[in-house]
PDB file of C-alpha atoms (C1' of nucleotides) in Angstrom:
ATOM      1  CA  UNK A 658      14.542  -8.541 -14.761  1.00  0.00           C
ATOM      2  CA  UNK A 659      17.100  -6.142 -16.166  1.00  0.00           C
ATOM      3  CA  UNK A 660      16.376  -2.625 -17.324  1.00  0.00           C
ATOM      4  CA  UNK A 661      16.586  -2.092 -21.060  1.00  0.00           C
ATOM      5  CA  UNK A 662      19.841  -0.492 -22.159  1.00  0.00           C
ATOM      6  CA  UNK A 663      19.284  -0.498 -25.870  1.00  0.00           C
ATOM      7  CA  UNK A 664      18.414   3.203 -26.105  1.00  0.00           C
ATOM      8  CA  UNK A 665      20.717   5.958 -24.815  1.00  0.00           C
ATOM      9  CA  UNK A 666      18.339   7.733 -22.448  1.00  0.00           C
ATOM     10  CA  UNK A 667      15.081   5.771 -22.204  1.00  0.00           C
ATOM     11  CA  UNK A 668      12.543   6.698 -19.591  1.00  0.00           C
ATOM     12  CA  UNK A 669      10.579   4.061 -17.766  1.00  0.00           C
ATOM     13  CA  UNK A 670       7.284   4.711 -19.442  1.00  0.00           C
ATOM     14  CA  UNK A 671       8.546   3.672 -22.813  1.00  0.00           C
ATOM     15  CA  UNK A 672       8.461   7.241 -24.141  1.00  0.00           C
ATOM     16  CA  UNK A 673      11.176   9.738 -24.965  1.00  0.00           C
ATOM     17  CA  UNK A 674      10.700  12.426 -22.322  1.00  0.00           C
ATOM     18  CA  UNK A 675      12.568  12.300 -19.083  1.00  0.00           C
ATOM     19  CA  UNK A 676      10.164  11.797 -16.229  1.00  0.00           C
ATOM     20  CA  UNK A 677       9.836  14.643 -13.748  1.00  0.00           C
ATOM     21  CA  UNK A 678       8.674  14.115 -10.121  1.00  0.00           C
ATOM     22  CA  UNK A 679       5.403  15.622  -8.968  1.00  0.00           C
ATOM     23  CA  UNK A 680       5.905  18.783  -6.955  1.00  0.00           C
ATOM     24  CA  UNK A 681       5.552  19.162  -3.208  1.00  0.00           C
ATOM     25  CA  UNK A 682       2.546  21.395  -3.812  1.00  0.00           C
ATOM     26  CA  UNK A 683       0.775  18.414  -5.396  1.00  0.00           C
ATOM     27  CA  UNK A 684       0.973  16.609  -2.037  1.00  0.00           C
ATOM     28  CA  UNK A 685       0.268  19.676   0.070  1.00  0.00           C
ATOM     29  CA  UNK A 686      -3.488  19.384  -0.353  1.00  0.00           C
ATOM     30  CA  UNK A 687      -6.328  17.494   1.356  1.00  0.00           C
ATOM     31  CA  UNK A 688      -5.470  13.778   1.361  1.00  0.00           C
ATOM     32  CA  UNK A 689      -8.877  12.761  -0.076  1.00  0.00           C
ATOM     33  CA  UNK A 690      -8.199  15.093  -3.006  1.00  0.00           C
ATOM     34  CA  UNK A 691      -4.677  13.845  -3.681  1.00  0.00           C
ATOM     35  CA  UNK A 692      -5.584  10.149  -3.451  1.00  0.00           C
ATOM     36  CA  UNK A 693      -7.752   9.756  -6.562  1.00  0.00           C
ATOM     37  CA  UNK A 694      -5.394  11.970  -8.582  1.00  0.00           C
ATOM     38  CA  UNK A 695      -2.605   9.458  -7.952  1.00  0.00           C
ATOM     39  CA  UNK A 696      -4.422   6.855 -10.010  1.00  0.00           C
ATOM     40  CA  UNK A 697      -2.690   6.443 -13.364  1.00  0.00           C
ATOM     41  CA  UNK A 698       0.473   8.148 -12.136  1.00  0.00           C
ATOM     42  CA  UNK A 699       3.843   6.440 -12.633  1.00  0.00           C
ATOM     43  CA  UNK A 700       5.768   5.129  -9.671  1.00  0.00           C
ATOM     44  CA  UNK A 701       9.493   5.113 -10.376  1.00  0.00           C
ATOM     45  CA  UNK A 702      11.908   3.220  -8.174  1.00  0.00           C
ATOM     46  CA  UNK A 703      15.626   3.779  -8.511  1.00  0.00           C
ATOM     47  CA  UNK A 704      18.611   2.318  -6.713  1.00  0.00           C
ATOM     48  CA  UNK A 705      21.919   4.151  -6.500  1.00  0.00           C
ATOM     49  CA  UNK A 706      20.415   6.828  -8.696  1.00  0.00           C
ATOM     50  CA  UNK A 707      19.530   4.458 -11.502  1.00  0.00           C
ATOM     51  CA  UNK A 708      15.803   3.785 -12.265  1.00  0.00           C
ATOM     52  CA  UNK A 709      15.080   0.056 -12.057  1.00  0.00           C
ATOM     53  CA  UNK A 710      11.309  -0.288 -11.741  1.00  0.00           C
ATOM     54  CA  UNK A 711       8.329   1.648 -13.021  1.00  0.00           C
ATOM     55  CA  UNK A 712       4.655   0.877 -12.399  1.00  0.00           C
ATOM     56  CA  UNK A 713       1.299   2.599 -12.893  1.00  0.00           C
ATOM     57  CA  UNK A 714      -0.691   3.206  -9.699  1.00  0.00           C
ATOM     58  CA  UNK A 715      -4.145   1.596  -9.900  1.00  0.00           C
ATOM     59  CA  UNK A 716      -5.394   1.459  -6.260  1.00  0.00           C
ATOM     60  CA  UNK A 717      -4.907   3.783  -3.245  1.00  0.00           C
ATOM     61  CA  UNK A 718      -6.523   4.579   0.075  1.00  0.00           C
ATOM     62  CA  UNK A 719      -6.737   7.931   1.872  1.00  0.00           C
ATOM     63  CA  UNK A 720      -5.994   8.066   5.657  1.00  0.00           C
ATOM     64  CA  UNK A 721      -7.027  11.421   6.916  1.00  0.00           C
ATOM     65  CA  UNK A 722      -5.245  12.170  10.167  1.00  0.00           C
ATOM     66  CA  UNK A 723      -6.027  12.513  13.813  1.00  0.00           C
ATOM     67  CA  UNK A 724      -9.822  12.333  13.430  1.00  0.00           C
ATOM     68  CA  UNK A 725      -9.658   9.210  11.239  1.00  0.00           C
ATOM     69  CA  UNK A 726      -9.963   6.183  13.555  1.00  0.00           C
ATOM     70  CA  UNK A 727      -8.355   3.967  10.921  1.00  0.00           C
ATOM     71  CA  UNK A 728      -5.267   6.102  10.534  1.00  0.00           C
ATOM     72  CA  UNK A 729      -1.984   5.592  12.359  1.00  0.00           C
ATOM     73  CA  UNK A 730      -2.131   9.348  13.011  1.00  0.00           C
ATOM     74  CA  UNK A 731      -5.144   8.895  15.345  1.00  0.00           C
ATOM     75  CA  UNK A 732      -2.792   8.610  18.354  1.00  0.00           C
ATOM     76  CA  UNK A 733      -0.960  11.811  17.474  1.00  0.00           C
ATOM     77  CA  UNK A 734       2.662  12.125  16.366  1.00  0.00           C
ATOM     78  CA  UNK A 735       3.988   8.907  17.896  1.00  0.00           C
ATOM     79  CA  UNK A 736       7.483   7.763  16.862  1.00  0.00           C
ATOM     80  CA  UNK A 737       6.007   5.527  14.168  1.00  0.00           C
ATOM     81  CA  UNK A 738       3.570   8.034  12.705  1.00  0.00           C
ATOM     82  CA  UNK A 739       5.377  11.336  13.250  1.00  0.00           C
ATOM     83  CA  UNK A 740       6.312  11.545   9.524  1.00  0.00           C
ATOM     84  CA  UNK A 741       2.624  11.875   8.725  1.00  0.00           C
ATOM     85  CA  UNK A 742       2.562  15.158  10.627  1.00  0.00           C
ATOM     86  CA  UNK A 743       5.591  16.563   8.787  1.00  0.00           C
ATOM     87  CA  UNK A 744       6.055  18.170   5.397  1.00  0.00           C
ATOM     88  CA  UNK A 745       4.178  16.658   2.410  1.00  0.00           C
ATOM     89  CA  UNK A 746       5.813  14.651  -0.376  1.00  0.00           C
ATOM     90  CA  UNK A 747       7.664  12.251   1.849  1.00  0.00           C
ATOM     91  CA  UNK A 748       7.344   8.486   2.223  1.00  0.00           C
ATOM     92  CA  UNK A 749       5.723   6.885   5.292  1.00  0.00           C
ATOM     93  CA  UNK A 750       6.583   3.179   5.574  1.00  0.00           C
ATOM     94  CA  UNK A 751       5.466   0.832   8.323  1.00  0.00           C
ATOM     95  CA  UNK A 752       5.820  -2.846   9.145  1.00  0.00           C
ATOM     96  CA  UNK A 753       2.630  -4.877   9.186  1.00  0.00           C
ATOM     97  CA  UNK A 754       2.104  -8.366  10.633  1.00  0.00           C
ATOM     98  CA  UNK A 755       5.800  -8.586  11.307  1.00  0.00           C
ATOM     99  CA  UNK A 756       6.726  -9.414   7.723  1.00  0.00           C
ATOM    100  CA  UNK A 757       5.313  -6.960   5.230  1.00  0.00           C
ATOM    101  CA  UNK A 758       5.819  -3.301   4.578  1.00  0.00           C
ATOM    102  CA  UNK A 759       3.211  -0.756   3.424  1.00  0.00           C
ATOM    103  CA  UNK A 760       4.048   2.579   1.820  1.00  0.00           C
ATOM    104  CA  UNK A 761       2.220   5.895   1.965  1.00  0.00           C
ATOM    105  CA  UNK A 762       2.676   9.324   0.489  1.00  0.00           C
ATOM    106  CA  UNK A 763       2.413  12.111   3.112  1.00  0.00           C
ATOM    107  CA  UNK A 764      -0.106  14.775   2.207  1.00  0.00           C
ATOM    108  CA  UNK A 765      -1.514  18.003   3.719  1.00  0.00           C
ATOM    109  CA  UNK A 766       0.494  21.108   4.716  1.00  0.00           C
ATOM    110  CA  UNK A 767       3.341  20.695   7.210  1.00  0.00           C
ATOM    111  CA  UNK A 768       1.954  20.151  10.703  1.00  0.00           C
ATOM    112  CA  UNK A 769      -1.240  18.464   9.598  1.00  0.00           C
ATOM    113  CA  UNK A 770      -1.434  14.678   9.300  1.00  0.00           C
ATOM    114  CA  UNK A 771      -2.632  12.701   6.288  1.00  0.00           C
ATOM    115  CA  UNK A 772      -1.254  10.068   3.949  1.00  0.00           C
ATOM    116  CA  UNK A 773      -2.239   7.972   0.927  1.00  0.00           C
ATOM    117  CA  UNK A 774      -1.618   4.203   1.124  1.00  0.00           C
ATOM    118  CA  UNK A 775      -0.474   2.834  -2.226  1.00  0.00           C
ATOM    119  CA  UNK A 776      -2.239  -0.513  -2.528  1.00  0.00           C
ATOM    120  CA  UNK A 777      -1.554  -1.700  -6.073  1.00  0.00           C
ATOM    121  CA  UNK A 778       0.144  -0.854  -9.318  1.00  0.00           C
ATOM    122  CA  UNK A 779       0.505  -2.240 -12.793  1.00  0.00           C
ATOM    123  CA  UNK A 780       4.088  -3.401 -13.449  1.00  0.00           C
ATOM    124  CA  UNK A 781       5.664  -1.683 -16.472  1.00  0.00           C
ATOM    125  CA  UNK A 782       9.466  -2.038 -16.309  1.00  0.00           C
ATOM    126  CA  UNK A 783      11.504  -4.061 -13.895  1.00  0.00           C
ATOM    127  CA  UNK A 784      11.226  -7.238 -11.902  1.00  0.00           C
ATOM    128  CA  UNK A 785       8.084  -9.274 -12.551  1.00  0.00           C
ATOM    129  CA  UNK A 786       6.854  -6.832 -15.178  1.00  0.00           C
ATOM    130  CA  UNK A 787       5.173  -9.719 -16.981  1.00  0.00           C
ATOM    131  CA  UNK A 788       2.934 -10.669 -13.996  1.00  0.00           C
ATOM    132  CA  UNK A 789      -0.048  -8.247 -13.731  1.00  0.00           C
ATOM    133  CA  UNK A 790      -0.663  -9.464 -10.157  1.00  0.00           C
ATOM    134  CA  UNK A 791       2.930  -8.957  -8.909  1.00  0.00           C
ATOM    135  CA  UNK A 792       2.134  -5.520  -7.396  1.00  0.00           C
ATOM    136  CA  UNK A 793      -1.506  -6.236  -6.443  1.00  0.00           C
ATOM    137  CA  UNK A 794      -1.557  -5.490  -2.713  1.00  0.00           C
ATOM    138  CA  UNK A 795       0.362  -3.111  -0.445  1.00  0.00           C
ATOM    139  CA  UNK A 796       2.658  -5.821   0.931  1.00  0.00           C
ATOM    140  CA  UNK A 797       3.455  -7.299  -2.443  1.00  0.00           C
ATOM    141  CA  UNK A 798       4.058  -3.859  -3.902  1.00  0.00           C
ATOM    142  CA  UNK A 799       6.709  -3.021  -1.312  1.00  0.00           C
ATOM    143  CA  UNK A 800       8.285  -6.455  -1.500  1.00  0.00           C
ATOM    144  CA  UNK A 801       8.639  -6.281  -5.286  1.00  0.00           C
ATOM    145  CA  UNK A 802       9.941  -2.762  -5.303  1.00  0.00           C
ATOM    146  CA  UNK A 803      12.290  -3.379  -2.372  1.00  0.00           C
ATOM    147  CA  UNK A 804      10.681  -0.776  -0.144  1.00  0.00           C
ATOM    148  CA  UNK A 805      11.538  -1.185   3.549  1.00  0.00           C
ATOM    149  CA  UNK A 806      11.718   0.888   6.714  1.00  0.00           C
ATOM    150  CA  UNK A 807      15.080   2.137   5.416  1.00  0.00           C
ATOM    151  CA  UNK A 808      13.065   4.139   2.859  1.00  0.00           C
ATOM    152  CA  UNK A 809      10.865   5.820   5.449  1.00  0.00           C
ATOM    153  CA  UNK A 810      11.059   9.564   5.104  1.00  0.00           C
ATOM    154  CA  UNK A 811      12.553   9.705   1.638  1.00  0.00           C
ATOM    155  CA  UNK A 812      11.612  12.686  -0.499  1.00  0.00           C
ATOM    156  CA  UNK A 813       9.198  11.728  -3.254  1.00  0.00           C
ATOM    157  CA  UNK A 814       9.707  15.033  -5.046  1.00  0.00           C
ATOM    158  CA  UNK A 815      13.345  14.287  -5.794  1.00  0.00           C
ATOM    159  CA  UNK A 816      14.301  12.180  -8.794  1.00  0.00           C
ATOM    160  CA  UNK A 817      17.419  10.887  -7.105  1.00  0.00           C
ATOM    161  CA  UNK A 818      16.230   9.880  -3.658  1.00  0.00           C
ATOM    162  CA  UNK A 819      14.992   6.379  -4.559  1.00  0.00           C
ATOM    163  CA  UNK A 820      11.309   6.749  -5.342  1.00  0.00           C
ATOM    164  CA  UNK A 821       9.244   9.376  -7.119  1.00  0.00           C
ATOM    165  CA  UNK A 822       5.888   9.826  -8.823  1.00  0.00           C
ATOM    166  CA  UNK A 823       5.429  11.263 -12.291  1.00  0.00           C
ATOM    167  CA  UNK A 824       2.779  12.002 -14.878  1.00  0.00           C
ATOM    168  CA  UNK A 825       2.980  10.746 -18.474  1.00  0.00           C
ATOM    169  CA  UNK A 826       0.784  11.302 -21.512  1.00  0.00           C
ATOM    170  CA  UNK A 827      -1.593   8.473 -20.727  1.00  0.00           C
ATOM    171  CA  UNK A 828      -5.253   9.659 -20.334  1.00  0.00           C
ATOM    172  CA  UNK A 829      -6.655   9.788 -16.813  1.00  0.00           C
ATOM    173  CA  UNK A 830      -8.213   6.390 -15.966  1.00  0.00           C
ATOM    174  CA  UNK A 831     -11.768   5.799 -14.788  1.00  0.00           C
ATOM    175  CA  UNK A 832     -12.124   5.884 -10.972  1.00  0.00           C
ATOM    176  CA  UNK A 833     -14.291   3.828  -8.621  1.00  0.00           C
ATOM    177  CA  UNK A 834     -14.593   4.124  -4.834  1.00  0.00           C
ATOM    178  CA  UNK A 835     -15.246   1.742  -1.958  1.00  0.00           C
ATOM    179  CA  UNK A 836     -14.704   1.370   1.760  1.00  0.00           C
ATOM    180  CA  UNK A 837     -11.068   0.818   2.754  1.00  0.00           C
ATOM    181  CA  UNK A 838      -9.810  -2.752   3.132  1.00  0.00           C
ATOM    182  CA  UNK A 839      -8.902  -4.292   6.501  1.00  0.00           C
ATOM    183  CA  UNK A 840     -10.074  -1.457   8.792  1.00  0.00           C
ATOM    184  CA  UNK A 841     -13.217  -3.030  10.299  1.00  0.00           C
ATOM    185  CA  UNK A 842     -12.086  -1.948  13.762  1.00  0.00           C
ATOM    186  CA  UNK A 843     -12.474   1.761  12.928  1.00  0.00           C
ATOM    187  CA  UNK A 844     -16.174   2.184  13.581  1.00  0.00           C
ATOM    188  CA  UNK A 845     -17.958   4.519  11.214  1.00  0.00           C
ATOM    189  CA  UNK A 846     -14.633   5.371   9.595  1.00  0.00           C
ATOM    190  CA  UNK A 847     -14.458   1.801   8.257  1.00  0.00           C
ATOM    191  CA  UNK A 848     -17.349   2.469   5.903  1.00  0.00           C
ATOM    192  CA  UNK A 849     -16.235   5.807   4.442  1.00  0.00           C
ATOM    193  CA  UNK A 850     -15.531   5.521   0.664  1.00  0.00           C
ATOM    194  CA  UNK A 851     -11.814   6.424   0.910  1.00  0.00           C
ATOM    195  CA  UNK A 852     -10.459   3.652  -1.316  1.00  0.00           C
ATOM    196  CA  UNK A 853     -10.004   4.655  -4.948  1.00  0.00           C
ATOM    197  CA  UNK A 854      -9.192   2.252  -7.782  1.00  0.00           C
ATOM    198  CA  UNK A 855      -9.339   1.728 -11.519  1.00  0.00           C
ATOM    199  CA  UNK A 856     -12.386  -0.546 -11.962  1.00  0.00           C
ATOM    200  CA  UNK A 857     -11.751  -3.782 -13.788  1.00  0.00           C
ATOM    201  CA  UNK A 858      -7.983  -3.317 -13.976  1.00  0.00           C
ATOM    202  CA  UNK A 859      -6.187  -6.678 -13.610  1.00  0.00           C
ATOM    203  CA  UNK A 860      -3.611  -5.296 -11.123  1.00  0.00           C
ATOM    204  CA  UNK A 861      -6.130  -4.121  -8.529  1.00  0.00           C
ATOM    205  CA  UNK A 862      -5.989  -6.086  -5.223  1.00  0.00           C
ATOM    206  CA  UNK A 863      -8.694  -7.288  -2.920  1.00  0.00           C
ATOM    207  CA  UNK A 864     -11.643  -9.640  -3.475  1.00  0.00           C
ATOM    208  CA  UNK A 865     -13.240  -9.838  -6.908  1.00  0.00           C
ATOM    209  CA  UNK A 866     -16.254  -7.943  -5.685  1.00  0.00           C
ATOM    210  CA  UNK A 867     -14.088  -4.877  -4.962  1.00  0.00           C
ATOM    211  CA  UNK A 868     -12.356  -4.693  -8.314  1.00  0.00           C
TER     212      UNK A 868
ATOM    213  C1'  DC B 271     -13.986 -20.237  -6.186  1.00  0.00           C
ATOM    214  C1'  DA B 272     -14.371 -19.106  -0.492  1.00  0.00           C
ATOM    215  C1'  DG B 273     -12.626 -19.659   3.933  1.00  0.00           C
ATOM    216  C1'  DC B 274      -9.503 -20.513   7.135  1.00  0.00           C
ATOM    217  C1'  DG B 275      -4.846 -20.337   9.810  1.00  0.00           C
ATOM    218  C1'  DG B 276       0.138 -19.627  10.281  1.00  0.00           C
ATOM    219  C1'  DA B 277       4.122 -16.606   9.822  1.00  0.00           C
ATOM    220  C1'  DT B 278       6.335 -12.860  12.406  1.00  0.00           C
ATOM    221  C1'  DG B 279       7.669  -8.136  15.023  1.00  0.00           C
ATOM    222  C1'  DT B 280       6.122  -3.665  16.668  1.00  0.00           C
ATOM    223  C1'  DG B 281       3.115  -0.729  19.195  1.00  0.00           C
ATOM    224  C1'  DC B 282      -0.269  -0.195  22.038  1.00  0.00           C
ATOM    225  C1'  DT B 283      -3.699  -1.412  26.417  1.00  0.00           C
TER     226       DT B 283
ATOM    227  C1'  DG C1153      -0.948 -10.019  26.034  1.00  0.00           C
ATOM    228  C1'  DC C1154      -3.138  -8.862  21.759  1.00  0.00           C
ATOM    229  C1'  DA C1155      -4.244  -6.409  17.642  1.00  0.00           C
ATOM    230  C1'  DC C1156      -2.473  -5.258  13.304  1.00  0.00           C
ATOM    231  C1'  DA C1157      -3.897  -0.487   6.610  1.00  0.00           C
ATOM    232  C1'  DT C1158      -1.095  -8.740   4.797  1.00  0.00           C
ATOM    233  C1'  DC C1159      -0.017 -12.769   2.063  1.00  0.00           C
ATOM    234  C1'  DC C1160       0.135 -17.565   0.883  1.00  0.00           C
ATOM    235  C1'  DG C1161      -0.942 -22.302   1.016  1.00  0.00           C
ATOM    236  C1'  DC C1162      -4.160 -25.462   2.307  1.00  0.00           C
ATOM    237  C1'  DT C1163      -8.728 -27.191   2.743  1.00  0.00           C
ATOM    238  C1'  DG C1164     -13.578 -28.089   1.008  1.00  0.00           C
ATOM    239  C1'  DG C1165     -17.300 -27.117  -2.087  1.00  0.00           C
TER     240       DG C1165
END
DNA sequence: CAGCGGATGTGCT
DNA sequence: GCACATCCGCTGG
């Protein structure tokens, strides 16, 4: 529940190095390339400049832009989705079913739409770090980390803007693919293998058959 | 375990 | 009106 304060300058991975955010260039690439590379990365949530949660990403989905019938960008830069058309490395948040939030990392060069939905993470430090299922699902993830529409647009490449992504020394995890979850309405786009996850990991969401 | 239905607000047709 | 990149609690095997 509370962050450890026993060591002078602990990072949230349990190591000694200070975590550094991924660069904007990392996000400025094709969304389907960025998505699988996010698996195993650390998600660091801070409030008032102080890190309070960290988690390891174990499940993501790529949403490719205007041609992708499952993407919010398919209607063009509407007020809701305009962020997806802007510079990479920012956070796209939307409200789903009136009560949950989902968070995405904007990818592709400025002017081109694309984003990666973060679906699940393994809790490391912070609230509910003892429950491996606490962050298993995009709505639960945002609820546990306190991500809301107020965080829409924040800069993921800044260590002080509330949320960032970092690499640690953990080896790259195995990767599996499947169709994206909950996009049956999207025609042939509903079957494209744009969901990436760490197979067998206890924090992955969805039905058993897709873990 | 699977399969439903309710909660609840925004963005479209 | 209705669909929606969801979750939880309830039901029945």
